[in-house]
Coordinates of C-alpha atoms in Angstrom, one line a residue:
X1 CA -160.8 -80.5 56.0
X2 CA -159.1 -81.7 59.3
X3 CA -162.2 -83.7 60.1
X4 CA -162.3 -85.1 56.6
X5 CA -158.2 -86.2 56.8
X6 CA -159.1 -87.9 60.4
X7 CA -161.6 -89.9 59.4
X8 CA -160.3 -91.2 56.2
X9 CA -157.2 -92.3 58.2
X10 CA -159.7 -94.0 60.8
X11 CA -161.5 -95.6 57.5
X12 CA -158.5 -97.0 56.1
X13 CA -157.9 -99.5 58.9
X14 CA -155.8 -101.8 59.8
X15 CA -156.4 -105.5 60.1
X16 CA -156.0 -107.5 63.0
X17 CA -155.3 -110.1 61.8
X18 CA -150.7 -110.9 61.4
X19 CA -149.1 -110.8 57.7
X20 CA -147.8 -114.6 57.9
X21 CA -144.0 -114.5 56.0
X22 CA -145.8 -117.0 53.1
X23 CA -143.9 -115.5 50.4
X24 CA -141.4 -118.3 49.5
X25 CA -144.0 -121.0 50.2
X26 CA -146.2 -119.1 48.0
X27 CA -143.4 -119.4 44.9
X28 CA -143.2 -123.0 45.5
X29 CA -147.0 -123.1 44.5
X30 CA -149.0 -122.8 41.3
X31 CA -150.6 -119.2 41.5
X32 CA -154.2 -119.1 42.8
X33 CA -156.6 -117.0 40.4
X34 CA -158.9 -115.1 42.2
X35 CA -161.9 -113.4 40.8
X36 CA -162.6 -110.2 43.0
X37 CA -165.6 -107.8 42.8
X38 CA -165.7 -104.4 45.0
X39 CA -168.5 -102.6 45.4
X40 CA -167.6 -98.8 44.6
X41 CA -164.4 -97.5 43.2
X42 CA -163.1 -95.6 46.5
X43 CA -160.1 -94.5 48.1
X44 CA -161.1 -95.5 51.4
X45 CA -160.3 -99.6 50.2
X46 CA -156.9 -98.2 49.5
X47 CA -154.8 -101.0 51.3
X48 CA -156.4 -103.7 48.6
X49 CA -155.1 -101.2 45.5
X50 CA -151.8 -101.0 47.5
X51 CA -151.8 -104.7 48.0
X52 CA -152.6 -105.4 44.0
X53 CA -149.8 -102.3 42.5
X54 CA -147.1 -103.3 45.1
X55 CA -147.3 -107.2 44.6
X56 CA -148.1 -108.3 47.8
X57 CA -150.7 -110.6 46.2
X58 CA -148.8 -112.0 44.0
X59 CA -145.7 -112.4 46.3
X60 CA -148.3 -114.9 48.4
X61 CA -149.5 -117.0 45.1
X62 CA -152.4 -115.1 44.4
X63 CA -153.1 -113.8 40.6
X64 CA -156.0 -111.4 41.3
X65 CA -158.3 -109.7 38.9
X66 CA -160.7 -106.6 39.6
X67 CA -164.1 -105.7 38.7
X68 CA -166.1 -102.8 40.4
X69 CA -170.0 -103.5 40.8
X70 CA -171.7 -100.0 41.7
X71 CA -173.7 -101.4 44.2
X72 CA -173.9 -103.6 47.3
X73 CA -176.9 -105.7 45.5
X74 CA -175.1 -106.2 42.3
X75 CA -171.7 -107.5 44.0
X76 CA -174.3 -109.9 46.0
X77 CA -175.3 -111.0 42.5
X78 CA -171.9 -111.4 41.1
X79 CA -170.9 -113.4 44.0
X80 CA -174.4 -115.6 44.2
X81 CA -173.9 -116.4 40.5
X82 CA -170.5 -117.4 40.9
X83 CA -169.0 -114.6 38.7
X84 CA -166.2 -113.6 41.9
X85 CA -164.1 -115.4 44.1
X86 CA -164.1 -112.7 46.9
X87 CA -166.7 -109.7 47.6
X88 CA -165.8 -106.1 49.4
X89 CA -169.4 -105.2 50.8
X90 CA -171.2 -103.6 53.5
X91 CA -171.4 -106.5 56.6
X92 CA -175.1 -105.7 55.7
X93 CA -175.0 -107.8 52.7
X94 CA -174.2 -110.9 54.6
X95 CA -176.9 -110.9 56.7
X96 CA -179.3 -110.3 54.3
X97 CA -178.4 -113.3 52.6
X98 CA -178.2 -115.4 55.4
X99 CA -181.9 -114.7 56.5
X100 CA -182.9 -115.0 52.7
X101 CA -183.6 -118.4 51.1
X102 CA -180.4 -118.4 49.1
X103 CA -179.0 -121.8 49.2
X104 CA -175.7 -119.6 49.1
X105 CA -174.6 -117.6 51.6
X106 CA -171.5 -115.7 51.6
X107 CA -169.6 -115.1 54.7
X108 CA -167.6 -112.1 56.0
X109 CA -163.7 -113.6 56.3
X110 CA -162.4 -110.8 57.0
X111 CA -162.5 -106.4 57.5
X112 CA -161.1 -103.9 55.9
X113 CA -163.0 -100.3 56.9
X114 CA -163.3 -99.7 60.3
X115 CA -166.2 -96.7 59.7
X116 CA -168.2 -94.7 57.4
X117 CA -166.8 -92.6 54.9
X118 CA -169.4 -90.5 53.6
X119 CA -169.4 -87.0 54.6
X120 CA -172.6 -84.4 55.0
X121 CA -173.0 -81.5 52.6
X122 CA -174.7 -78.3 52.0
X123 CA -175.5 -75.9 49.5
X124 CA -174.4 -73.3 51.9
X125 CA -172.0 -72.6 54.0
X126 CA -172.8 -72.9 57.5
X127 CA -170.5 -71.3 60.9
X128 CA -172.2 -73.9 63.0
X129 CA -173.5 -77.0 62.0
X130 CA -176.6 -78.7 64.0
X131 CA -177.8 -81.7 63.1
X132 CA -181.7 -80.0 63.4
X133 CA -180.8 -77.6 60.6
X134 CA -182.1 -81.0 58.2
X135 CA -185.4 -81.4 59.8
X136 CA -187.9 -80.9 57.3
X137 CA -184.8 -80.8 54.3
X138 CA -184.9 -83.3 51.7
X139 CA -181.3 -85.2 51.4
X140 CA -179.6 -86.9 48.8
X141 CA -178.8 -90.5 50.4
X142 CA -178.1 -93.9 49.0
X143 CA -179.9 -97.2 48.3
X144 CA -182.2 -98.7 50.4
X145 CA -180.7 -101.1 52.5
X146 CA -177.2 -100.3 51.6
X147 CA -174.5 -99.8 54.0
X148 CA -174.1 -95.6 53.3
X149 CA -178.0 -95.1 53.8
X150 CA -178.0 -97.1 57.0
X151 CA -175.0 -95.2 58.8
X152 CA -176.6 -91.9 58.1
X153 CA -179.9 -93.4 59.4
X154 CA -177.9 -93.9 62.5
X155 CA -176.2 -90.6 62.5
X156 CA -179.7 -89.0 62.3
X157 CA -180.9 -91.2 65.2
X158 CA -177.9 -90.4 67.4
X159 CA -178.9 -86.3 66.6
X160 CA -182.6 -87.0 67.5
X161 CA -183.9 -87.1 64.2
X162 CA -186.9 -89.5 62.8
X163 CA -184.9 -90.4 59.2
X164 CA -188.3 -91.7 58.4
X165 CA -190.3 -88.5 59.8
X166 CA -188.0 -85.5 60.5
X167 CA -186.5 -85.6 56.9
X168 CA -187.0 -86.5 53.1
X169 CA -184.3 -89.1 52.0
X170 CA -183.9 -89.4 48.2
X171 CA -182.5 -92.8 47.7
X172 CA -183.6 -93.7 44.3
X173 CA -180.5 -92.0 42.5
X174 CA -178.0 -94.6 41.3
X175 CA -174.5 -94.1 42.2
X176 CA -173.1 -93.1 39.1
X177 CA -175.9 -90.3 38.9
X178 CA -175.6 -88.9 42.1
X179 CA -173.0 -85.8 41.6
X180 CA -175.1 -84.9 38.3
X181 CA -178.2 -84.7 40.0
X182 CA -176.1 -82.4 42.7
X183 CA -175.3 -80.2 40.0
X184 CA -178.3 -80.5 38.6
X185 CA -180.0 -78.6 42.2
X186 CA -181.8 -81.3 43.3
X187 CA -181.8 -81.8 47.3
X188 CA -180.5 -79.2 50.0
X189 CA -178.6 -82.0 51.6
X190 CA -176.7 -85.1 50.7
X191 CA -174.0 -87.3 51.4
X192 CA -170.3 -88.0 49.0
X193 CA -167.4 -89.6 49.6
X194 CA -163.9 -88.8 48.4
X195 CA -162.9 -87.8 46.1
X196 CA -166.7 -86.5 44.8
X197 CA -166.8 -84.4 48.2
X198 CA -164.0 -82.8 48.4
X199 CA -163.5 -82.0 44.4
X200 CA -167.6 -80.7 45.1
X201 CA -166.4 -78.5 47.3
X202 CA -162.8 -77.2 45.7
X203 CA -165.9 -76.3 43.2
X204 CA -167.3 -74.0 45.4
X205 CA -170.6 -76.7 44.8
X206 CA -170.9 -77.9 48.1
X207 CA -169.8 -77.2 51.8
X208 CA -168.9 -80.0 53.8
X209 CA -171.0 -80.2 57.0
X210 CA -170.1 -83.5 59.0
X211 CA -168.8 -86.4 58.7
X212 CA -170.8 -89.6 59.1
X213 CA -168.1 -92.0 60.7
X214 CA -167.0 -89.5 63.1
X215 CA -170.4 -89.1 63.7
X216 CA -171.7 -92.8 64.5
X217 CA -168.4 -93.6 65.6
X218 CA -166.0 -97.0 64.5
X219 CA -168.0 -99.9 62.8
X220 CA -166.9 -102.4 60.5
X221 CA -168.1 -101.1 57.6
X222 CA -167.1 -103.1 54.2
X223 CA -165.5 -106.1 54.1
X224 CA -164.6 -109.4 52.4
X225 CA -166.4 -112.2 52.2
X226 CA -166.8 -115.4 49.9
X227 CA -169.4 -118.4 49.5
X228 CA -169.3 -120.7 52.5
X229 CA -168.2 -123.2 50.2
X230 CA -165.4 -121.2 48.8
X231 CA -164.3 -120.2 52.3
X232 CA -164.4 -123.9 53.4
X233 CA -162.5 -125.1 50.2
X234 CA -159.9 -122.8 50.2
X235 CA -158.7 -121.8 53.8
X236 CA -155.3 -120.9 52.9
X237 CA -155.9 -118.7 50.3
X238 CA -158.2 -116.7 52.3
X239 CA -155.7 -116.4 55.0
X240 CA -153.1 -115.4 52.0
X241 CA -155.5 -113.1 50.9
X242 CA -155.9 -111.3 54.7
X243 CA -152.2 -111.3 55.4
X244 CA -151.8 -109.6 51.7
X245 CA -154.4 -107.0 53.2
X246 CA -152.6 -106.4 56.4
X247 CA -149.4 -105.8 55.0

């Protein structure tokens, strides 16, 4: 549980970039509607819930709604289609865009996790976890391509495992079915974040193992990002938008 608290302090990180006092400029202004789309409900992002329930938007000009995708590919869609102002995703998400033939690309303006969440469970309890107790195991892991399923790659990697070879990943379980099919036995491994992991294991359903950002270390690992015609339209509202975060 120690390692758990640690690393979702390390998650919840804090920007770099300086909370500008815009507040009184920002009341001299129309307010600024922004459209924003996260990828997962999660208390990791909990400086932008902060930012919305204590005003700090809204003290800098910005009226902000907030939609939740379930999924790094559908908040790519919302924000190629126009449907949000501002994305939370994986940094993946960018650059898969950007090699794509999208006319549209969508920029990162700014961070807001600094590593993975996601923490390794079992069905057992183990005394001593090592990393070679998966080989062979078949784990419950994320979407292909998505920012979860590539950190644990890594984390497999950095503990000499072949994710390809060495273990079964089962990434075809969509997020909102992934703590029924738990339930439901399938897998003798698989990754949660808060609150599923810990409530799994209060349950006496799971046993935490690892952690994955502790693991692969600090990362950016979602963050904002806009159209590059948004971000070059509206410069001060990003910047509004960041020093809203970093407060």
């Amino acid at each position: 549980m120690l390692d758990r608290r640690r690393t979702l302090k390390t998650g919840l990180a804090t920007l770099a970039c300086a909370a500008a006092p815009l507040a009184s400029r920002a009341q001299q202004k129309s307010r600024v509607k922004i459209r924003y789309n996260e990828v997962v409900r999660s208390m990791l992002y909990a400086p932008a819930y902060v930012a919305i329930v204590k005003g700090y938007f809204d003290e800098l000009g910005l009226d902000v709604t907030l939609a939740t995708a379930q999924g790094g590919d559908k908040s790519v869609a919302v924000m190629l289609s126009n449907q949000a102002d501002i994305g939370l995703i994986g940094p993946e998400s960018a650059i898969y865009v950007q090699n794509s033939d999208s006319p549209v690309k969508i920029p990162i303006f700014c961070g807001l996790t600094s590593t993975d969440g996601f923490m390794l469970v079992g069905r057992e309890k183990v005394d001593k976890f090592d990393w070679r107790m998966l080989k062979g195991k078949e784990i419950l892991g994320f979407r292909p391509g998505s920012t979860p399923l590539l950190f644990l790659e890594a984390a497999l990697r950095q503990n000499g495992l072949d994710p390809q070879a060495d273990v079964k990943l089962m990434n075809n379980v969509g997020i909102p079915a992934r703590v029924g099919s738990w339930l439901a036995g399938q897998n003798q491994f698989a990754i949660f974040i808060e609150p599923d992991a810990a409530q799994l294991e209060l349950d006496g359903k799971a046993q935490f193992l690892a952690s994955i950002g502790e693991t692969v270390g600090l990362a950016d690992y979602t963050t904002f990002m806009a159209t590059d015609k948004y971000i070059r339209e509206n410069k001060e509202t990003l910047q509004s938008w960041t020093n809203a975060i970093a407060k």
